[in-house]
Coordinates of N, CA and C in Angstrom, one line a residue:
X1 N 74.6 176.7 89.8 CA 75.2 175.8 88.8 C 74.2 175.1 88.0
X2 N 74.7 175.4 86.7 CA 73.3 174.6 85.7 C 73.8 172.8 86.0
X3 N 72.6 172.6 85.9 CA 72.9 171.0 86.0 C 72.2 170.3 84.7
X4 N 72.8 169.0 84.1 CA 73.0 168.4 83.0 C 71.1 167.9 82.8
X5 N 70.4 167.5 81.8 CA 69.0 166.9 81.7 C 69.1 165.7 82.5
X6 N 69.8 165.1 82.3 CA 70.0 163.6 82.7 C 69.9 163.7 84.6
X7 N 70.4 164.8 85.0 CA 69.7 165.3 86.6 C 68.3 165.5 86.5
X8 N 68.1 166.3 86.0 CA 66.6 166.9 86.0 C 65.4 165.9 86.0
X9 N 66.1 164.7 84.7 CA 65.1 163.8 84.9 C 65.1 162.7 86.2
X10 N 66.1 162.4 86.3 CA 66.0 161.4 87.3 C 65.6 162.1 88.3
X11 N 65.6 163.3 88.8 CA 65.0 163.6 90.2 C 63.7 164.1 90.0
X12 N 63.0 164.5 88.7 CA 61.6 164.5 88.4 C 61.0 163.6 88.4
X13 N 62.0 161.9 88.0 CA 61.1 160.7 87.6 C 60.7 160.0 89.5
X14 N 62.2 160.5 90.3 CA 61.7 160.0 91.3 C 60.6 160.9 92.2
X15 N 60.9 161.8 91.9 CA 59.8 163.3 92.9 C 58.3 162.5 92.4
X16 N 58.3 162.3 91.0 CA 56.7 162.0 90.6 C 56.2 160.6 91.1
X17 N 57.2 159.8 91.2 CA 56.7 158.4 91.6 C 56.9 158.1 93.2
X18 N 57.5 159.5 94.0 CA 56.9 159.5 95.1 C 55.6 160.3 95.4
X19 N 55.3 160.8 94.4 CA 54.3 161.7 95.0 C 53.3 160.9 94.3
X20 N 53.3 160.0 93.1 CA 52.0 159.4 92.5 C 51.8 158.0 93.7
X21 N 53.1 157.9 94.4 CA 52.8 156.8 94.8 C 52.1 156.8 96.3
X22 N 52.5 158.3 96.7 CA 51.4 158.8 98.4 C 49.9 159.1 97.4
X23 N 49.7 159.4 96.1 CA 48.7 159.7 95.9 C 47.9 158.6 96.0
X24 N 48.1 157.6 95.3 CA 47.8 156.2 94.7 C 47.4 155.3 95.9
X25 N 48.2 155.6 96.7 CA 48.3 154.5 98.3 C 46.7 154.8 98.9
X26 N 46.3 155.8 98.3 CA 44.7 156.0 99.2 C 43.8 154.8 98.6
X27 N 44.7 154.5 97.5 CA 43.3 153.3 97.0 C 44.1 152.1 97.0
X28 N 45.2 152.2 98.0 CA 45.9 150.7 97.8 C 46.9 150.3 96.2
X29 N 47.0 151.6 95.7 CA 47.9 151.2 94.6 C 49.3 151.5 94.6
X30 N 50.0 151.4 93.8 CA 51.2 151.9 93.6 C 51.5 152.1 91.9
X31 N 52.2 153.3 91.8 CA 52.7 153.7 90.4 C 52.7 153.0 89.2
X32 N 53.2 151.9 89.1 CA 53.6 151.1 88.7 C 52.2 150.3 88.5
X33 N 51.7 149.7 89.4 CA 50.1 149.1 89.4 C 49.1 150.0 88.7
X34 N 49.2 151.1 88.9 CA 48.5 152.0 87.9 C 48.9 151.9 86.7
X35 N 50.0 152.1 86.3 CA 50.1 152.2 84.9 C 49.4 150.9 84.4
X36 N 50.2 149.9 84.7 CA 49.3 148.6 84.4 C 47.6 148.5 84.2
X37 N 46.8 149.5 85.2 CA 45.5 149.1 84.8 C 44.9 150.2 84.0
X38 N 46.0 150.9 83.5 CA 45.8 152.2 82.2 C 46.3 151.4 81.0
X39 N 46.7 150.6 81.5 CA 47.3 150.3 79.9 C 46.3 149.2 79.2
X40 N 45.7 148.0 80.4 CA 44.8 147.5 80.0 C 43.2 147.7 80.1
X41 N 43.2 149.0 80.6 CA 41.7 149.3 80.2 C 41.8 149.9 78.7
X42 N 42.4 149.8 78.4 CA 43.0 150.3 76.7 C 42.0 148.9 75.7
X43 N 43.2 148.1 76.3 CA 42.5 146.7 75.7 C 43.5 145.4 76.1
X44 N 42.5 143.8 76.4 CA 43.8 142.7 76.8 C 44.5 143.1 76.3
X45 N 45.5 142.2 76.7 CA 47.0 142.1 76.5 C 47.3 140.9 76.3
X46 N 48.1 140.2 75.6 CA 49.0 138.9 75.9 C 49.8 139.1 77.1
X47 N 50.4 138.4 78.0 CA 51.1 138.4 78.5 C 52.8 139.3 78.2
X48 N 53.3 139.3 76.8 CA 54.4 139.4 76.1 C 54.0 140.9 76.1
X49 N 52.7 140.7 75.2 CA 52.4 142.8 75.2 C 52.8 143.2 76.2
X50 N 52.0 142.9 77.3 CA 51.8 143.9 78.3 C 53.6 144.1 78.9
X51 N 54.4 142.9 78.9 CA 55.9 143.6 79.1 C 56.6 143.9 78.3
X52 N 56.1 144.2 76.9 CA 57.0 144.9 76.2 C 56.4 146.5 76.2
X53 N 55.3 146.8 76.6 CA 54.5 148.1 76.3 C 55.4 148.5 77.8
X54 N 55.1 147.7 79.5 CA 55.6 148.1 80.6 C 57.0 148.3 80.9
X55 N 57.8 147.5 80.2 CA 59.1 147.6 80.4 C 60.1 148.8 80.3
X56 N 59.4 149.9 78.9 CA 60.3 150.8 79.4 C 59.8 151.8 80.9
X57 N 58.3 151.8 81.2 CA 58.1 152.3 82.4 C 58.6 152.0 83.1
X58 N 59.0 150.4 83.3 CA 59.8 149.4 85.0 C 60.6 149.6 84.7
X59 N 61.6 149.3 84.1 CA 62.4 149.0 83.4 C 62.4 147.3 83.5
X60 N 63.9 147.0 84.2 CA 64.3 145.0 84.2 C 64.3 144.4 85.2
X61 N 63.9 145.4 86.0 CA 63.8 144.6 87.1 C 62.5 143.5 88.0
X62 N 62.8 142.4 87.3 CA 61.7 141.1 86.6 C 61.3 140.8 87.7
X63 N 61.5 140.9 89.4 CA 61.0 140.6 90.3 C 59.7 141.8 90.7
X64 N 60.3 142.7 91.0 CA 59.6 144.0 91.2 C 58.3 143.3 90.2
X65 N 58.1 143.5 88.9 CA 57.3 143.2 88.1 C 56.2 142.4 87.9
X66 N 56.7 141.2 88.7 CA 56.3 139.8 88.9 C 55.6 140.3 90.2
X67 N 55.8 140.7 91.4 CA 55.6 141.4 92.5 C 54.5 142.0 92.5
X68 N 54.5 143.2 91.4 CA 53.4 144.1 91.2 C 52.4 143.3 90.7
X69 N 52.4 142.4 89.4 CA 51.1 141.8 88.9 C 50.9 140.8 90.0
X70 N 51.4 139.9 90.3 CA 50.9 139.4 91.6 C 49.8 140.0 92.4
X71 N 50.3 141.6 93.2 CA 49.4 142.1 93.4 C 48.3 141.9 93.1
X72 N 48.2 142.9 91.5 CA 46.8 143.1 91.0 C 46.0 141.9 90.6
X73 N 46.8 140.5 90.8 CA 45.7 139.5 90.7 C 45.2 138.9 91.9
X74 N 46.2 138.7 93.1 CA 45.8 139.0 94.3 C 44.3 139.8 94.5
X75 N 44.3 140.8 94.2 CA 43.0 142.1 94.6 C 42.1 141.8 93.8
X76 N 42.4 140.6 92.8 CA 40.9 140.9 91.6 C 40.9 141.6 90.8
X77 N 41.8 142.2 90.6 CA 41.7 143.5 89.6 C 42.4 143.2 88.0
X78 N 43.1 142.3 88.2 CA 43.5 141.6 86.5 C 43.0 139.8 86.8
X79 N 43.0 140.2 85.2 CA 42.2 138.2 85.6 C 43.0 137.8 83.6
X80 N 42.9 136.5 83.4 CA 43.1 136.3 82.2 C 42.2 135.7 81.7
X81 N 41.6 135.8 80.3 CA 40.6 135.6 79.4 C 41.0 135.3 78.3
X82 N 41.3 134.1 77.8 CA 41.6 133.4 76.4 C 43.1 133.8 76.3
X83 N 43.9 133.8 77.2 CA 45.1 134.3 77.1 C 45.5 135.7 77.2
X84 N 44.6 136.4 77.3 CA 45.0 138.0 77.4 C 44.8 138.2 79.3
X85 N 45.5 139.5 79.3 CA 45.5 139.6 80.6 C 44.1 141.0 80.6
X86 N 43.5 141.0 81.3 CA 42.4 142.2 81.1 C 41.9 142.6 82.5
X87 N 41.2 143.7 82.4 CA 40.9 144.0 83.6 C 39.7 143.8 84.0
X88 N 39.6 143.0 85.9 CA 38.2 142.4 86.1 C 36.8 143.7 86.3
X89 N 36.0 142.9 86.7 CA 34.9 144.6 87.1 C 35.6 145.6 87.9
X90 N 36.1 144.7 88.9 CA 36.2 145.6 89.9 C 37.9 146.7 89.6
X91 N 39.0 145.9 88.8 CA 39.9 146.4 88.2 C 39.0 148.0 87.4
X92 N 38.3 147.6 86.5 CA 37.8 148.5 85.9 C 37.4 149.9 86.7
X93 N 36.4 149.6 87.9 CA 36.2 150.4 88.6 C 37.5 151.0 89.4
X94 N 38.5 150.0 90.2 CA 39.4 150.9 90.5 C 40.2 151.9 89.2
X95 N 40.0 151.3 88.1 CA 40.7 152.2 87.8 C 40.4 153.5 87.3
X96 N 39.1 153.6 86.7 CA 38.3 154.7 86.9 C 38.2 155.9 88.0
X97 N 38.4 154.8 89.5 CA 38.7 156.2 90.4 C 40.2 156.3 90.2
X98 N 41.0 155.9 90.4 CA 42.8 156.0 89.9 C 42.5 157.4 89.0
X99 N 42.1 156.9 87.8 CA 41.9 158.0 86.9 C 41.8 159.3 87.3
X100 N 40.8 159.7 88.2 CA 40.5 160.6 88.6 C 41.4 161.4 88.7
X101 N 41.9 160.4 90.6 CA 43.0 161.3 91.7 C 44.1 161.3 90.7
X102 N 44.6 160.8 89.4 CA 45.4 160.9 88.6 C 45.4 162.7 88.0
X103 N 44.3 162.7 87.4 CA 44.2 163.7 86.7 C 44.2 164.8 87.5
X104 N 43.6 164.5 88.8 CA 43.6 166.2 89.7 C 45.2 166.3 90.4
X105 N 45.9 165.3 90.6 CA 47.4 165.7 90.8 C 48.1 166.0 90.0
X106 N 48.0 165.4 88.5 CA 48.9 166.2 87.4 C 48.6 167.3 87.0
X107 N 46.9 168.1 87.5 CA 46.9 169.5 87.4 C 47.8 170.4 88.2
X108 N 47.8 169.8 89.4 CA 48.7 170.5 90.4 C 50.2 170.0 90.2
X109 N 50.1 168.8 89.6 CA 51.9 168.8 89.2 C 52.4 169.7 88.0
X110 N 51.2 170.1 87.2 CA 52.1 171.1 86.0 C 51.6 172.4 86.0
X111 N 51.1 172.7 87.7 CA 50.7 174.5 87.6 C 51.5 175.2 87.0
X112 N 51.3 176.1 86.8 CA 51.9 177.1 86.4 C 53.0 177.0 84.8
X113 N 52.4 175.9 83.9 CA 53.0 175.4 83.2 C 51.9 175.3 82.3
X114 N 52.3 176.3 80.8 CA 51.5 176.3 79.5 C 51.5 175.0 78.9
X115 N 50.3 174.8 78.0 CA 49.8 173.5 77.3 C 51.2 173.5 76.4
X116 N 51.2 174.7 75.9 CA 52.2 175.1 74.8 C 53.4 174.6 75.3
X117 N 54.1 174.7 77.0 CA 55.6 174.4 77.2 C 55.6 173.0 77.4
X118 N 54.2 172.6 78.0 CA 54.3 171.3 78.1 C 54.3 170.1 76.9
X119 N 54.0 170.5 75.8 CA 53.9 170.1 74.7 C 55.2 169.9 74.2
X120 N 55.9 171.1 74.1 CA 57.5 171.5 73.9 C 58.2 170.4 74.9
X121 N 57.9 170.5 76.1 CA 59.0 169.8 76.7 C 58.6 168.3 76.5
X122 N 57.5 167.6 76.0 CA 57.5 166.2 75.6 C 58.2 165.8 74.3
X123 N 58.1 166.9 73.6 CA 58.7 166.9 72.5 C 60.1 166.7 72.4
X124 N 60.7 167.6 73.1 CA 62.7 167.7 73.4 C 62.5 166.5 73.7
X125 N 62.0 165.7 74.7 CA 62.5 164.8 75.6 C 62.5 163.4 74.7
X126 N 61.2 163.3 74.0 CA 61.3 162.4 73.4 C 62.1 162.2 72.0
X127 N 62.5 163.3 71.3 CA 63.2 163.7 70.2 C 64.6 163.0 70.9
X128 N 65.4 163.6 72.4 CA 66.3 163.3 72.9 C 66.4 161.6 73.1
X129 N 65.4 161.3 73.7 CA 65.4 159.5 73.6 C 65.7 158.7 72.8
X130 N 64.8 159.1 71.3 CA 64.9 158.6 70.2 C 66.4 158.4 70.0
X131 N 67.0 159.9 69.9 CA 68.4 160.1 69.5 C 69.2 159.0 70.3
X132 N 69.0 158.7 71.4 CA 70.1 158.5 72.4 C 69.8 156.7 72.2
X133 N 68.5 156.3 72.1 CA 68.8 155.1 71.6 C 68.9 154.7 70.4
X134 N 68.7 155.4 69.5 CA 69.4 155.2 68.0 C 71.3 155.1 67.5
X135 N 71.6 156.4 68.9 CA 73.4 156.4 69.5 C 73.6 154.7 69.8
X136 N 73.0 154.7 70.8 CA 73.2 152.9 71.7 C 72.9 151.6 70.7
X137 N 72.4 151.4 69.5 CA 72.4 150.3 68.9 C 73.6 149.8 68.0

């Protein structure tokens, strides 16, 4: 039985955030904590940025959120500087190894999968989003 996108993703988005998250756990992170120290080794953040850039990743659930950065200031790994949130030395360095075991699991997560299809299927998906919240306002 064909099944609808709206399956496909949700059992992709959880398959990947269990499997990023046994990846991640070797260096004490979690999914979610990663993205955060990808987004600001980019560059600070205000406080506001950083949950409006994270939010559609979390989504709203403001504890979880609150939870996770706790964490990473707990560990040292985000600190704030003139009001931005940025990442400490040692943030930096974890996130550089993160990076890594990142990159060598999304090779194995998109074997056998062309640059060409993968390109295409970011494309549909996000073409589809667009639509769907442009439908919802």
């Amino acid at each position: 039985m064909n099944k609808p996108i709206g399956y496909w993703i949700k059992r992709l988005d959880a398959a990947l955030e269990g499997h990023l998250d046994a990846t991640l756990a070797r260096l004490k992170l979690t999914r979610r904590q990663w993205q955060t120290l990808k987004v600001l080794a980019e560059s600070p953040l205000s406080p506001g940025q950083l949950e409006g850039i994270l939010n559609p990743l979390w989504g709203s659930d403001k504890r979880r959120r609150e939870n996770e950065l706790a964490a990473l200031v707990g560990h040292g790994l985000i600190i704030m500087i003139d009001e931005r949130i940025t990442l400490s030395e040692s943030g930096h360095a974890k996130y550089l190894e993160a990076q890594r075991i990142v990159e060598e699991s999304r090779k194995d997560l998109s074997m056998g999968i062309g640059i060409d299809e993968y390109a295409m299927a970011l494309s549909v998906l996000e073409r589809m989003t667009l639509n769907a919240e442009r439908l919802t306002r």
